[in-house]
């Protein structure tokens, strides 16, 4: 009898243990880890970017062939992986992509399995119709073309929740959200660009569109997704910030003294939006802000972001989030599929890009000093002034340009000092035209004051040509930051009533960059395209030295 009871007890224990084991297995099965792989501000940088724009701190980084390999390695770690973007995948691109209206970048994104991305301001550089044409693929430069001038249609989806049409339809330019299923869980993506997009593109490019405040639109979109039973929600937003490191090297996964518009937006977001993939500032960071994970992978494909979401499959809710930015090093094998895409498009681009133009004495950088002046800003304004300074044609005596329109340093790999057309195109890829108009001295003063609406970012200061100088105090009251009497041309103060011929691009004269005072100028004449002005200047002034960065003086 005892033996029988003992055997029955063992059986009962075995049954209990089996039940506990099944319960544990079921508990494990209810959790799935999903990996988001993210990039932002790629800007068509298919080839490895050069100069300081090709480094993460001191590590050479970027190049789409290497990026694709890093993404493939990352995806091996988790079959539930998806590639997403936070805008400006194309636009302001190097010649290999920009020459063919960014068709090569569309194909590269297809090959890397990009799934969904927000729109960025530069996707609208040439207006919605051109964006849709690029998305559709086909012949991008002319009606008839060969295979090297033709691209695939985009197989990924653009989102623009806060860009609405003003034609009365009430509709968004592009879908507001997208849903993807990974590991049996539905994930909702919201896509937005910055509310200030109209200040960063030619006004004609955004006619008929209205850009709404980002947080309110995102919260409403999140609420709609939740009503559909989707509780894993990710915001892809082309708006950003930056770490403040006091001159030190920022940590790719740091959030030191973080500031910027994205901080304000995130502070207003619904708790249901746990992850924010951001961009626009071209800075890298990895932050937790008001309970939200906020990341950016810098720019030009030099980093990628890995976000791991632990999700309860039964409830479809996030249990935990972790994020990491990884440098896209060049010590891995090139992805052959991406090499094939470059080989397809390179001959058409190289015919133009490799044209020898002149030489430089050393890298001409686009990083501003403490006053907001860059060496390349000096050179570009001098080039634009030289292109339209002929007195008999109502020539200019001053040139202004916007820092945000200077896209890359003029640098050559391996210390080479020769400069090609492609090098110069990389610095000035927009194709804006130089114009000359008459401004009064008072207009110039108000223009210089107007730029300070972008405080505290010194990288957005107006760049000025040789002979023009002024001083300012950043901490002075708005409207009184420019030091009285300091605005001068070749040492002579410019009076409020003086009539001055000023050169700038049509983008700026039409109110681009928020510099609306330039639009008050009169008696316009039209000059060359900006990159052509730079090409002519380098041809005639080689070897060109970096600008002196002594025209703008900050006193505090």
JSON list of N, CA and C in Angstrom, two decimals, residues 199-200 261 280 283 366 368-369 371-373 401-405 407 447-448 450-463 470 508 513 515 552:
[
{"chain": "A", "resi": 199, "resn": "UNK", "atom": "N", "xyz": [10.38, 77.03, -44.29]},
{"chain": "A", "resi": 199, "resn": "UNK", "atom": "CA", "xyz": [11.52, 77.94, -44.15]},
{"chain": "A", "resi": 199, "resn": "UNK", "atom": "C", "xyz": [12.81, 77.33, -44.69]},
{"chain": "A", "resi": 200, "resn": "UNK", "atom": "N", "xyz": [12.77, 76.07, -45.10]},
{"chain": "A", "resi": 200, "resn": "UNK", "atom": "CA", "xyz": [13.99, 75.37, -45.51]},
{"chain": "A", "resi": 200, "resn": "UNK", "atom": "C", "xyz": [14.00, 74.98, -46.98]},
{"chain": "A", "resi": 261, "resn": "UNK", "atom": "N", "xyz": [14.76, 71.50, -30.97]},
{"chain": "A", "resi": 261, "resn": "UNK", "atom": "CA", "xyz": [13.30, 71.47, -31.12]},
{"chain": "A", "resi": 261, "resn": "UNK", "atom": "C", "xyz": [12.68, 70.12, -30.80]},
{"chain": "A", "resi": 280, "resn": "UNK", "atom": "N", "xyz": [17.20, 65.38, -39.02]},
{"chain": "A", "resi": 280, "resn": "UNK", "atom": "CA", "xyz": [17.25, 66.78, -39.46]},
{"chain": "A", "resi": 280, "resn": "UNK", "atom": "C", "xyz": [18.48, 67.53, -38.97]},
{"chain": "A", "resi": 283, "resn": "UNK", "atom": "N", "xyz": [22.97, 65.39, -36.20]},
{"chain": "A", "resi": 283, "resn": "UNK", "atom": "CA", "xyz": [23.72, 65.04, -35.00]},
{"chain": "A", "resi": 283, "resn": "UNK", "atom": "C", "xyz": [23.31, 63.65, -34.53]},
{"chain": "A", "resi": 366, "resn": "UNK", "atom": "N", "xyz": [33.06, 73.29, -43.74]},
{"chain": "A", "resi": 366, "resn": "UNK", "atom": "CA", "xyz": [31.78, 73.99, -43.58]},
{"chain": "A", "resi": 366, "resn": "UNK", "atom": "C", "xyz": [31.33, 74.03, -42.13]},
{"chain": "A", "resi": 368, "resn": "UNK", "atom": "N", "xyz": [31.20, 75.90, -38.64]},
{"chain": "A", "resi": 368, "resn": "UNK", "atom": "CA", "xyz": [31.30, 77.30, -38.23]},
{"chain": "A", "resi": 368, "resn": "UNK", "atom": "C", "xyz": [32.18, 77.47, -37.00]},
{"chain": "A", "resi": 369, "resn": "UNK", "atom": "N", "xyz": [32.82, 78.64, -36.90]},
{"chain": "A", "resi": 369, "resn": "UNK", "atom": "CA", "xyz": [33.51, 79.00, -35.67]},
{"chain": "A", "resi": 369, "resn": "UNK", "atom": "C", "xyz": [32.50, 79.54, -34.66]},
{"chain": "A", "resi": 371, "resn": "UNK", "atom": "N", "xyz": [31.61, 82.40, -33.90]},
{"chain": "A", "resi": 371, "resn": "UNK", "atom": "CA", "xyz": [30.80, 83.51, -34.40]},
{"chain": "A", "resi": 371, "resn": "UNK", "atom": "C", "xyz": [29.78, 83.07, -35.44]},
{"chain": "A", "resi": 372, "resn": "UNK", "atom": "N", "xyz": [29.92, 81.83, -35.92]},
{"chain": "A", "resi": 372, "resn": "UNK", "atom": "CA", "xyz": [28.98, 81.32, -36.92]},
{"chain": "A", "resi": 372, "resn": "UNK", "atom": "C", "xyz": [29.48, 81.41, -38.34]},
{"chain": "A", "resi": 373, "resn": "UNK", "atom": "N", "xyz": [30.79, 81.66, -38.54]},
{"chain": "A", "resi": 373, "resn": "UNK", "atom": "CA", "xyz": [31.36, 81.81, -39.87]},
{"chain": "A", "resi": 373, "resn": "UNK", "atom": "C", "xyz": [32.19, 80.58, -40.22]},
{"chain": "A", "resi": 401, "resn": "UNK", "atom": "N", "xyz": [24.93, 84.21, -48.21]},
{"chain": "A", "resi": 401, "resn": "UNK", "atom": "CA", "xyz": [24.37, 82.87, -48.45]},
{"chain": "A", "resi": 401, "resn": "UNK", "atom": "C", "xyz": [24.00, 82.25, -47.11]},
{"chain": "A", "resi": 402, "resn": "UNK", "atom": "N", "xyz": [23.15, 81.24, -47.16]},
{"chain": "A", "resi": 402, "resn": "UNK", "atom": "CA", "xyz": [22.70, 80.57, -45.93]},
{"chain": "A", "resi": 402, "resn": "UNK", "atom": "C", "xyz": [23.57, 79.36, -45.63]},
{"chain": "A", "resi": 403, "resn": "UNK", "atom": "N", "xyz": [23.93, 79.20, -44.39]},
{"chain": "A", "resi": 403, "resn": "UNK", "atom": "CA", "xyz": [24.80, 78.08, -44.01]},
{"chain": "A", "resi": 403, "resn": "UNK", "atom": "C", "xyz": [24.18, 76.73, -44.31]},
{"chain": "A", "resi": 404, "resn": "UNK", "atom": "N", "xyz": [22.86, 76.62, -44.16]},
{"chain": "A", "resi": 404, "resn": "UNK", "atom": "CA", "xyz": [22.21, 75.32, -44.38]},
{"chain": "A", "resi": 404, "resn": "UNK", "atom": "C", "xyz": [22.29, 74.87, -45.83]},
{"chain": "A", "resi": 405, "resn": "UNK", "atom": "N", "xyz": [22.56, 75.81, -46.74]},
{"chain": "A", "resi": 405, "resn": "UNK", "atom": "CA", "xyz": [22.69, 75.46, -48.15]},
{"chain": "A", "resi": 405, "resn": "UNK", "atom": "C", "xyz": [24.08, 74.98, -48.53]},
{"chain": "A", "resi": 407, "resn": "UNK", "atom": "N", "xyz": [26.44, 72.08, -48.18]},
{"chain": "A", "resi": 407, "resn": "UNK", "atom": "CA", "xyz": [26.13, 70.72, -47.77]},
{"chain": "A", "resi": 407, "resn": "UNK", "atom": "C", "xyz": [27.34, 69.88, -47.37]},
{"chain": "A", "resi": 447, "resn": "UNK", "atom": "N", "xyz": [18.04, 92.27, -41.87]},
{"chain": "A", "resi": 447, "resn": "UNK", "atom": "CA", "xyz": [18.36, 90.91, -42.30]},
{"chain": "A", "resi": 447, "resn": "UNK", "atom": "C", "xyz": [19.28, 90.23, -41.30]},
{"chain": "A", "resi": 448, "resn": "UNK", "atom": "N", "xyz": [20.32, 90.94, -40.89]},
{"chain": "A", "resi": 448, "resn": "UNK", "atom": "CA", "xyz": [21.26, 90.37, -39.93]},
{"chain": "A", "resi": 448, "resn": "UNK", "atom": "C", "xyz": [20.58, 90.09, -38.59]},
{"chain": "A", "resi": 450, "resn": "UNK", "atom": "N", "xyz": [17.40, 89.39, -38.29]},
{"chain": "A", "resi": 450, "resn": "UNK", "atom": "CA", "xyz": [16.43, 88.32, -38.51]},
{"chain": "A", "resi": 450, "resn": "UNK", "atom": "C", "xyz": [17.05, 86.93, -38.38]},
{"chain": "A", "resi": 451, "resn": "UNK", "atom": "N", "xyz": [18.31, 86.80, -38.75]},
{"chain": "A", "resi": 451, "resn": "UNK", "atom": "CA", "xyz": [18.96, 85.49, -38.67]},
{"chain": "A", "resi": 451, "resn": "UNK", "atom": "C", "xyz": [19.00, 84.95, -37.25]},
{"chain": "A", "resi": 452, "resn": "UNK", "atom": "N", "xyz": [18.94, 85.83, -36.25]},
{"chain": "A", "resi": 452, "resn": "UNK", "atom": "CA", "xyz": [19.07, 85.39, -34.87]},
{"chain": "A", "resi": 452, "resn": "UNK", "atom": "C", "xyz": [17.81, 84.73, -34.34]},
{"chain": "A", "resi": 453, "resn": "UNK", "atom": "N", "xyz": [16.78, 84.66, -35.15]},
{"chain": "A", "resi": 453, "resn": "UNK", "atom": "CA", "xyz": [15.61, 83.88, -34.75]},
{"chain": "A", "resi": 453, "resn": "UNK", "atom": "C", "xyz": [15.98, 82.41, -34.61]},
{"chain": "A", "resi": 454, "resn": "UNK", "atom": "N", "xyz": [17.13, 82.01, -35.18]},
{"chain": "A", "resi": 454, "resn": "UNK", "atom": "CA", "xyz": [17.58, 80.62, -35.12]},
{"chain": "A", "resi": 454, "resn": "UNK", "atom": "C", "xyz": [18.48, 80.37, -33.92]},
{"chain": "A", "resi": 455, "resn": "UNK", "atom": "N", "xyz": [18.60, 81.33, -33.01]},
{"chain": "A", "resi": 455, "resn": "UNK", "atom": "CA", "xyz": [19.38, 81.12, -31.79]},
{"chain": "A", "resi": 455, "resn": "UNK", "atom": "C", "xyz": [18.92, 79.82, -31.13]},
{"chain": "A", "resi": 456, "resn": "UNK", "atom": "N", "xyz": [19.80, 78.95, -30.59]},
{"chain": "A", "resi": 456, "resn": "UNK", "atom": "CA", "xyz": [21.21, 79.24, -30.35]},
{"chain": "A", "resi": 456, "resn": "UNK", "atom": "C", "xyz": [22.15, 78.60, -31.37]},
{"chain": "A", "resi": 457, "resn": "UNK", "atom": "N", "xyz": [21.66, 78.16, -32.53]},
{"chain": "A", "resi": 457, "resn": "UNK", "atom": "CA", "xyz": [22.49, 77.38, -33.44]},
{"chain": "A", "resi": 457, "resn": "UNK", "atom": "C", "xyz": [23.37, 78.28, -34.30]},
{"chain": "A", "resi": 458, "resn": "UNK", "atom": "N", "xyz": [24.69, 78.36, -34.02]},
{"chain": "A", "resi": 458, "resn": "UNK", "atom": "CA", "xyz": [25.56, 79.23, -34.81]},
{"chain": "A", "resi": 458, "resn": "UNK", "atom": "C", "xyz": [25.77, 78.73, -36.22]},
{"chain": "A", "resi": 459, "resn": "UNK", "atom": "N", "xyz": [25.43, 77.45, -36.48]},
{"chain": "A", "resi": 459, "resn": "UNK", "atom": "CA", "xyz": [25.62, 76.91, -37.82]},
{"chain": "A", "resi": 459, "resn": "UNK", "atom": "C", "xyz": [24.60, 77.47, -38.81]},
{"chain": "A", "resi": 460, "resn": "UNK", "atom": "N", "xyz": [23.66, 78.28, -38.34]},
{"chain": "A", "resi": 460, "resn": "UNK", "atom": "CA", "xyz": [22.66, 78.85, -39.24]},
{"chain": "A", "resi": 460, "resn": "UNK", "atom": "C", "xyz": [22.88, 80.33, -39.48]},
{"chain": "A", "resi": 461, "resn": "UNK", "atom": "N", "xyz": [24.05, 80.86, -39.14]},
{"chain": "A", "resi": 461, "resn": "UNK", "atom": "CA", "xyz": [24.34, 82.26, -39.42]},
{"chain": "A", "resi": 461, "resn": "UNK", "atom": "C", "xyz": [24.45, 82.49, -40.94]},
{"chain": "A", "resi": 462, "resn": "UNK", "atom": "N", "xyz": [24.07, 83.67, -41.37]},
{"chain": "A", "resi": 462, "resn": "UNK", "atom": "CA", "xyz": [24.26, 84.09, -42.75]},
{"chain": "A", "resi": 462, "resn": "UNK", "atom": "C", "xyz": [25.76, 84.23, -43.00]},
{"chain": "A", "resi": 463, "resn": "UNK", "atom": "N", "xyz": [26.25, 83.68, -44.10]},
{"chain": "A", "resi": 463, "resn": "UNK", "atom": "CA", "xyz": [27.65, 83.81, -44.49]},
{"chain": "A", "resi": 463, "resn": "UNK", "atom": "C", "xyz": [27.80, 85.04, -45.38]},
{"chain": "A", "resi": 470, "resn": "UNK", "atom": "N", "xyz": [30.70, 92.82, -39.73]},
{"chain": "A", "resi": 470, "resn": "UNK", "atom": "CA", "xyz": [29.80, 93.34, -38.68]},
{"chain": "A", "resi": 470, "resn": "UNK", "atom": "C", "xyz": [30.11, 92.63, -37.38]},
{"chain": "A", "resi": 508, "resn": "UNK", "atom": "N", "xyz": [16.89, 82.38, -51.33]},
{"chain": "A", "resi": 508, "resn": "UNK", "atom": "CA", "xyz": [16.86, 83.35, -50.24]},
{"chain": "A", "resi": 508, "resn": "UNK", "atom": "C", "xyz": [16.00, 84.55, -50.57]},
{"chain": "A", "resi": 513, "resn": "UNK", "atom": "N", "xyz": [14.74, 79.93, -45.93]},
{"chain": "A", "resi": 513, "resn": "UNK", "atom": "CA", "xyz": [15.54, 80.06, -44.73]},
{"chain": "A", "resi": 513, "resn": "UNK", "atom": "C", "xyz": [14.96, 81.02, -43.71]},
{"chain": "A", "resi": 515, "resn": "UNK", "atom": "N", "xyz": [14.51, 84.12, -44.11]},
{"chain": "A", "resi": 515, "resn": "UNK", "atom": "CA", "xyz": [15.14, 85.43, -44.25]},
{"chain": "A", "resi": 515, "resn": "UNK", "atom": "C", "xyz": [14.29, 86.31, -45.17]},
{"chain": "A", "resi": 552, "resn": "UNK", "atom": "N", "xyz": [32.79, 88.01, -39.48]},
{"chain": "A", "resi": 552, "resn": "UNK", "atom": "CA", "xyz": [31.73, 88.12, -38.49]},
{"chain": "A", "resi": 552, "resn": "UNK", "atom": "C", "xyz": [32.39, 88.04, -37.12]}
]
